[in-house]
Amino acid sequence: EYTVGPAGTLSVPFVGEMPASGKTTSEIAAAIGQALQRKLALADRPEASVEMAEYRPFYISGEVQTPGQYPYVPGLTVLRAMSIAGGVRRAPEGQRYDRDMINAKGDFDVLEDQRVRLIVRRARIEAEIADKPTFDVPKEVANDPKLASIVADEMAILTADQKKLKLRLQALDDLKKLLQSEIDSLQKKIVNQQRQVDLAKEQLSGIGSLAQKGLVVNTRVLNSQQTIADLEGQILDYDTAILTAKQAISKATQDAIDLENTQNAGLAADRQQVEADLSATMLKMNMQTGLMAEAMSGNPALQRYRDGEEPAMTFSLVRMVDGKTSEITASEDTPVLPGDVIKVKLVPMASQ
């Protein structure tokens, strides 16, 4: 392994010192190959390979939790360097309050999301109770950034529930229509059957008088009587089938009523549960607000975060350029180079 010196040069056997600052590993490898070919008078240029084993460290000082020297990684920025150093420095006695503040804020955010979902869910349930195909977004949550996805989820539930109920009611209605068609058909059969009974009775009446005079055998009379009995028996079967179909229609009608009643009862229970959950959520949010206030009062540094205000920081980089040290103003996104010294300062509250 070879080290690039402060002057940006690299010392290689048989080559000596050569400039390395500002060059890529491929460029350095090509330069080494050319130098070896020239020094050793080789016909062909030897292949050289250069890999970066370790970068020079960077340094960070000032208002960070753990100032000092750290290994450099490619793509490093001031913000990433601060993260490596533990972030903004906190007073030891304030760390517990910081942790309490983070926990309370996290719980509050979860509860706030739950509150929004419950309010939108309540609007959806009320729309279902009123048999509306959609619902208006409650004004109290109109500015929530995740409102669109929450409303979409509840609209999907509303559409699915109404479609499910409609299909089940439609199935019962179709069954009632089918049964009514069967009743109409049976009633027509009864009319035709009764006509045949009347004709058979007229025929039997004529045959009976002839039988009394001995002009017709008794067997024919018996056959006519049997035919009438069979026809009347079929009419009774049709009447029984009609009664069964009417009972089925009544049951389907009652099933539809029960289905709607069950749906409405379930929605009423859901709305009551949502109201209870919403009340509990609001109480928990108030508790978390109190915990955040307590944490903020216990650590004055947290006052900087009140109303979304973040602490103002200033950054600068001390960098060696062409053998000279210079200090440049930086921001969170400024790239950090190996060997840089990062200075982090916290702007006093009075200056913000």
PDB file of C-alpha atoms in Angstrom, residues 163-340:
ATOM      1  CA  LYS A 163     -72.532  -3.626  -4.199  1.00  0.00           C
ATOM      2  CA  LYS A 164     -72.670  -6.661  -1.919  1.00  0.00           C
ATOM      3  CA  LEU A 165     -76.018  -5.577  -0.433  1.00  0.00           C
ATOM      4  CA  LYS A 166     -77.432  -4.739  -3.861  1.00  0.00           C
ATOM      5  CA  LEU A 167     -76.450  -8.137  -5.272  1.00  0.00           C
ATOM      6  CA  ARG A 168     -78.013 -10.005  -2.357  1.00  0.00           C
ATOM      7  CA  LEU A 169     -81.233  -7.985  -2.576  1.00  0.00           C
ATOM      8  CA  GLN A 170     -81.282  -8.469  -6.346  1.00  0.00           C
ATOM      9  CA  ALA A 171     -80.906 -12.226  -5.895  1.00  0.00           C
ATOM     10  CA  LEU A 172     -83.898 -12.281  -3.531  1.00  0.00           C
ATOM     11  CA  ASP A 173     -85.918 -10.129  -5.935  1.00  0.00           C
ATOM     12  CA  ASP A 174     -85.073 -12.466  -8.834  1.00  0.00           C
ATOM     13  CA  LEU A 175     -86.176 -15.427  -6.708  1.00  0.00           C
ATOM     14  CA  LYS A 176     -89.507 -13.722  -5.960  1.00  0.00           C
ATOM     15  CA  LYS A 177     -90.063 -13.037  -9.675  1.00  0.00           C
ATOM     16  CA  LEU A 178     -89.283 -16.659 -10.507  1.00  0.00           C
ATOM     17  CA  LEU A 179     -91.707 -17.907  -7.855  1.00  0.00           C
ATOM     18  CA  GLN A 180     -94.410 -15.516  -9.055  1.00  0.00           C
ATOM     19  CA  SER A 181     -93.959 -16.795 -12.608  1.00  0.00           C
ATOM     20  CA  GLU A 182     -94.369 -20.324 -11.299  1.00  0.00           C
ATOM     21  CA  ILE A 183     -97.577 -19.297  -9.466  1.00  0.00           C
ATOM     22  CA  ASP A 184     -98.983 -17.691 -12.636  1.00  0.00           C
ATOM     23  CA  SER A 185     -98.210 -20.851 -14.594  1.00  0.00           C
ATOM     24  CA  LEU A 186     -99.841 -23.075 -11.971  1.00  0.00           C
ATOM     25  CA  GLN A 187    -102.952 -20.892 -11.877  1.00  0.00           C
ATOM     26  CA  LYS A 188    -103.333 -21.245 -15.651  1.00  0.00           C
ATOM     27  CA  LYS A 189    -102.956 -24.995 -15.302  1.00  0.00           C
ATOM     28  CA  ILE A 190    -105.681 -25.017 -12.635  1.00  0.00           C
ATOM     29  CA  VAL A 191    -108.043 -23.126 -14.978  1.00  0.00           C
ATOM     30  CA  ASN A 192    -107.422 -25.616 -17.781  1.00  0.00           C
ATOM     31  CA  GLN A 193    -107.658 -28.534 -15.399  1.00  0.00           C
ATOM     32  CA  GLN A 194    -110.955 -27.258 -13.969  1.00  0.00           C
ATOM     33  CA  ARG A 195    -112.343 -26.954 -17.500  1.00  0.00           C
ATOM     34  CA  GLN A 196    -111.483 -30.599 -18.102  1.00  0.00           C
ATOM     35  CA  VAL A 197    -113.158 -31.555 -14.813  1.00  0.00           C
ATOM     36  CA  ASP A 198    -116.324 -29.727 -15.841  1.00  0.00           C
ATOM     37  CA  LEU A 199    -116.349 -31.470 -19.217  1.00  0.00           C
ATOM     38  CA  ALA A 200    -115.748 -34.829 -17.579  1.00  0.00           C
ATOM     39  CA  LYS A 201    -118.620 -34.244 -15.170  1.00  0.00           C
ATOM     40  CA  GLU A 202    -120.950 -33.325 -18.039  1.00  0.00           C
ATOM     41  CA  GLN A 203    -119.897 -36.467 -19.834  1.00  0.00           C
ATOM     42  CA  LEU A 204    -120.448 -38.535 -16.682  1.00  0.00           C
ATOM     43  CA  SER A 205    -123.917 -37.026 -16.259  1.00  0.00           C
ATOM     44  CA  GLY A 206    -124.890 -38.128 -19.757  1.00  0.00           C
ATOM     45  CA  ILE A 207    -123.385 -41.568 -19.324  1.00  0.00           C
ATOM     46  CA  GLY A 208    -125.113 -41.996 -15.946  1.00  0.00           C
ATOM     47  CA  SER A 209    -128.611 -41.603 -17.412  1.00  0.00           C
ATOM     48  CA  LEU A 210    -127.799 -44.045 -20.185  1.00  0.00           C
ATOM     49  CA  ALA A 211    -126.386 -46.523 -17.656  1.00  0.00           C
ATOM     50  CA  GLN A 212    -129.615 -46.391 -15.674  1.00  0.00           C
ATOM     51  CA  LYS A 213    -131.493 -47.381 -18.821  1.00  0.00           C
ATOM     52  CA  GLY A 214    -129.025 -50.169 -19.455  1.00  0.00           C
ATOM     53  CA  LEU A 215    -127.714 -48.611 -22.634  1.00  0.00           C
ATOM     54  CA  VAL A 216    -124.116 -48.185 -21.306  1.00  0.00           C
ATOM     55  CA  VAL A 217    -122.050 -50.623 -19.278  1.00  0.00           C
ATOM     56  CA  ASN A 218    -121.094 -49.647 -15.707  1.00  0.00           C
ATOM     57  CA  THR A 219    -117.371 -49.913 -16.511  1.00  0.00           C
ATOM     58  CA  ARG A 220    -117.539 -46.754 -18.582  1.00  0.00           C
ATOM     59  CA  VAL A 221    -119.191 -44.943 -15.703  1.00  0.00           C
ATOM     60  CA  LEU A 222    -116.406 -46.026 -13.354  1.00  0.00           C
ATOM     61  CA  ASN A 223    -113.724 -44.867 -15.814  1.00  0.00           C
ATOM     62  CA  SER A 224    -115.321 -41.436 -16.066  1.00  0.00           C
ATOM     63  CA  GLN A 225    -115.500 -41.134 -12.293  1.00  0.00           C
ATOM     64  CA  GLN A 226    -111.804 -42.134 -12.008  1.00  0.00           C
ATOM     65  CA  THR A 227    -110.838 -39.535 -14.605  1.00  0.00           C
ATOM     66  CA  ILE A 228    -112.656 -36.811 -12.674  1.00  0.00           C
ATOM     67  CA  ALA A 229    -110.947 -37.876  -9.440  1.00  0.00           C
ATOM     68  CA  ASP A 230    -107.505 -37.770 -11.101  1.00  0.00           C
ATOM     69  CA  LEU A 231    -108.130 -34.326 -12.549  1.00  0.00           C
ATOM     70  CA  GLU A 232    -109.316 -32.942  -9.222  1.00  0.00           C
ATOM     71  CA  GLY A 233    -106.273 -34.513  -7.507  1.00  0.00           C
ATOM     72  CA  GLN A 234    -103.961 -32.664  -9.911  1.00  0.00           C
ATOM     73  CA  ILE A 235    -105.782 -29.410  -9.096  1.00  0.00           C
ATOM     74  CA  LEU A 236    -105.090 -30.019  -5.399  1.00  0.00           C
ATOM     75  CA  ASP A 237    -101.391 -30.609  -6.207  1.00  0.00           C
ATOM     76  CA  TYR A 238    -101.295 -27.320  -8.126  1.00  0.00           C
ATOM     77  CA  ASP A 239    -102.945 -25.519  -5.189  1.00  0.00           C
ATOM     78  CA  THR A 240    -100.351 -26.999  -2.827  1.00  0.00           C
ATOM     79  CA  ALA A 241     -97.503 -25.907  -5.130  1.00  0.00           C
ATOM     80  CA  ILE A 242     -98.959 -22.380  -5.297  1.00  0.00           C
ATOM     81  CA  LEU A 243     -99.151 -22.222  -1.514  1.00  0.00           C
ATOM     82  CA  THR A 244     -95.525 -23.383  -1.228  1.00  0.00           C
ATOM     83  CA  ALA A 245     -94.395 -20.748  -3.762  1.00  0.00           C
ATOM     84  CA  LYS A 246     -96.290 -17.997  -1.919  1.00  0.00           C
ATOM     85  CA  GLN A 247     -94.622 -19.041   1.334  1.00  0.00           C
ATOM     86  CA  ALA A 248     -91.235 -18.884  -0.415  1.00  0.00           C
ATOM     87  CA  ILE A 249     -92.053 -15.382  -1.694  1.00  0.00           C
ATOM     88  CA  SER A 250     -92.984 -14.290   1.823  1.00  0.00           C
ATOM     89  CA  LYS A 251     -89.716 -15.742   3.142  1.00  0.00           C
ATOM     90  CA  ALA A 252     -87.672 -13.970   0.431  1.00  0.00           C
ATOM     91  CA  THR A 253     -89.415 -10.692   1.273  1.00  0.00           C
ATOM     92  CA  GLN A 254     -88.640 -11.180   4.964  1.00  0.00           C
ATOM     93  CA  ASP A 255     -85.036 -12.126   4.145  1.00  0.00           C
ATOM     94  CA  ALA A 256     -84.633  -8.848   2.231  1.00  0.00           C
ATOM     95  CA  ILE A 257     -86.045  -6.892   5.175  1.00  0.00           C
ATOM     96  CA  ASP A 258     -83.794  -8.774   7.618  1.00  0.00           C
ATOM     97  CA  LEU A 259     -80.793  -8.173   5.361  1.00  0.00           C
ATOM     98  CA  GLU A 260     -81.351  -4.420   5.317  1.00  0.00           C
ATOM     99  CA  ASN A 261     -82.072  -4.347   9.055  1.00  0.00           C
ATOM    100  CA  THR A 262     -78.886  -6.307   9.783  1.00  0.00           C
ATOM    101  CA  GLN A 263     -76.911  -3.956   7.544  1.00  0.00           C
ATOM    102  CA  ASN A 264     -78.325  -0.864   9.260  1.00  0.00           C
ATOM    103  CA  ALA A 265     -77.776  -2.330  12.725  1.00  0.00           C
ATOM    104  CA  GLY A 266     -74.171  -3.154  11.837  1.00  0.00           C
ATOM    105  CA  LEU A 267     -73.585   0.357  10.495  1.00  0.00           C
ATOM    106  CA  ALA A 268     -75.108   1.891  13.627  1.00  0.00           C
ATOM    107  CA  ALA A 269     -72.822  -0.246  15.795  1.00  0.00           C
ATOM    108  CA  ASP A 270     -69.822   0.684  13.628  1.00  0.00           C
ATOM    109  CA  ARG A 271     -70.640   4.370  13.951  1.00  0.00           C
ATOM    110  CA  GLN A 272     -70.948   4.063  17.719  1.00  0.00           C
ATOM    111  CA  GLN A 273     -67.586   2.272  17.855  1.00  0.00           C
ATOM    112  CA  VAL A 274     -65.958   4.928  15.668  1.00  0.00           C
ATOM    113  CA  GLU A 275     -67.245   7.670  17.972  1.00  0.00           C
ATOM    114  CA  ALA A 276     -65.848   5.813  20.992  1.00  0.00           C
ATOM    115  CA  ASP A 277     -62.491   5.249  19.266  1.00  0.00           C
ATOM    116  CA  LEU A 278     -62.373   8.891  18.192  1.00  0.00           C
ATOM    117  CA  SER A 279     -62.999  10.091  21.747  1.00  0.00           C
ATOM    118  CA  ALA A 280     -60.287   7.772  23.082  1.00  0.00           C
ATOM    119  CA  THR A 281     -57.874   8.951  20.387  1.00  0.00           C
ATOM    120  CA  MET A 282     -58.473  12.609  21.233  1.00  0.00           C
ATOM    121  CA  LEU A 283     -57.833  11.909  24.918  1.00  0.00           C
ATOM    122  CA  LYS A 284     -54.570  10.141  24.063  1.00  0.00           C
ATOM    123  CA  MET A 285     -53.534  13.021  21.788  1.00  0.00           C
ATOM    124  CA  ASN A 286     -54.124  15.486  24.606  1.00  0.00           C
ATOM    125  CA  MET A 287     -51.995  13.309  26.875  1.00  0.00           C
ATOM    126  CA  GLN A 288     -49.148  13.199  24.320  1.00  0.00           C
ATOM    127  CA  THR A 289     -49.403  16.972  23.902  1.00  0.00           C
ATOM    128  CA  GLY A 290     -48.933  17.306  27.651  1.00  0.00           C
ATOM    129  CA  LEU A 291     -45.927  14.979  27.570  1.00  0.00           C
ATOM    130  CA  MET A 292     -44.352  17.023  24.765  1.00  0.00           C
ATOM    131  CA  ALA A 293     -44.918  20.220  26.725  1.00  0.00           C
ATOM    132  CA  GLU A 294     -43.288  18.632  29.771  1.00  0.00           C
ATOM    133  CA  ALA A 295     -40.293  17.456  27.734  1.00  0.00           C
ATOM    134  CA  MET A 296     -39.950  20.892  26.158  1.00  0.00           C
ATOM    135  CA  SER A 297     -40.051  22.655  29.511  1.00  0.00           C
ATOM    136  CA  GLY A 298     -37.430  20.261  30.894  1.00  0.00           C
ATOM    137  CA  ASN A 299     -34.996  20.932  28.034  1.00  0.00           C
ATOM    138  CA  PRO A 300     -34.942  24.544  26.819  1.00  0.00           C
ATOM    139  CA  ALA A 301     -33.041  23.465  23.695  1.00  0.00           C
ATOM    140  CA  LEU A 302     -36.217  21.796  22.490  1.00  0.00           C
ATOM    141  CA  GLN A 303     -37.877  25.207  22.380  1.00  0.00           C
ATOM    142  CA  ARG A 304     -36.186  25.593  19.009  1.00  0.00           C
ATOM    143  CA  TYR A 305     -38.503  22.970  17.593  1.00  0.00           C
ATOM    144  CA  ARG A 306     -41.700  24.680  18.740  1.00  0.00           C
ATOM    145  CA  ASP A 307     -44.166  25.353  15.912  1.00  0.00           C
ATOM    146  CA  GLY A 308     -41.963  23.397  13.503  1.00  0.00           C
ATOM    147  CA  GLU A 309     -38.962  25.747  13.924  1.00  0.00           C
ATOM    148  CA  GLU A 310     -35.615  23.994  13.596  1.00  0.00           C
ATOM    149  CA  PRO A 311     -32.326  25.242  15.099  1.00  0.00           C
ATOM    150  CA  ALA A 312     -30.329  27.400  12.684  1.00  0.00           C
ATOM    151  CA  MET A 313     -26.879  25.969  11.982  1.00  0.00           C
ATOM    152  CA  THR A 314     -23.883  27.362  10.101  1.00  0.00           C
ATOM    153  CA  PHE A 315     -21.278  25.171   8.435  1.00  0.00           C
ATOM    154  CA  SER A 316     -17.824  25.759   7.031  1.00  0.00           C
ATOM    155  CA  LEU A 317     -15.107  23.536   5.561  1.00  0.00           C
ATOM    156  CA  VAL A 318     -11.381  23.912   6.165  1.00  0.00           C
ATOM    157  CA  ARG A 319      -9.716  22.417   3.082  1.00  0.00           C
ATOM    158  CA  MET A 320      -6.148  22.090   1.795  1.00  0.00           C
ATOM    159  CA  VAL A 321      -5.957  23.425  -1.771  1.00  0.00           C
ATOM    160  CA  ASP A 322      -2.614  23.570  -3.608  1.00  0.00           C
ATOM    161  CA  GLY A 323      -0.769  23.282  -0.324  1.00  0.00           C
ATOM    162  CA  LYS A 324      -2.703  26.162   1.224  1.00  0.00           C
ATOM    163  CA  THR A 325      -5.427  25.983   3.861  1.00  0.00           C
ATOM    164  CA  SER A 326      -8.648  27.829   3.142  1.00  0.00           C
ATOM    165  CA  GLU A 327     -12.034  28.002   4.869  1.00  0.00           C
ATOM    166  CA  ILE A 328     -15.178  27.992   2.748  1.00  0.00           C
ATOM    167  CA  THR A 329     -18.832  28.445   3.690  1.00  0.00           C
ATOM    168  CA  ALA A 330     -20.865  25.263   3.320  1.00  0.00           C
ATOM    169  CA  SER A 331     -24.429  23.962   3.540  1.00  0.00           C
ATOM    170  CA  GLU A 332     -25.927  20.589   4.431  1.00  0.00           C
ATOM    171  CA  ASP A 333     -25.592  19.399   0.815  1.00  0.00           C
ATOM    172  CA  THR A 334     -21.986  20.533   0.289  1.00  0.00           C
ATOM    173  CA  PRO A 335     -19.723  17.586  -0.687  1.00  0.00           C
ATOM    174  CA  VAL A 336     -16.978  16.725   1.796  1.00  0.00           C
ATOM    175  CA  LEU A 337     -13.534  15.625   0.547  1.00  0.00           C
ATOM    176  CA  PRO A 338     -10.940  13.469   2.326  1.00  0.00           C
ATOM    177  CA  GLY A 339      -8.937  15.537   4.793  1.00  0.00           C
ATOM    178  CA  ASP A 340     -11.610  18.233   5.168  1.00  0.00           C
TER     179      ASP A 340
END
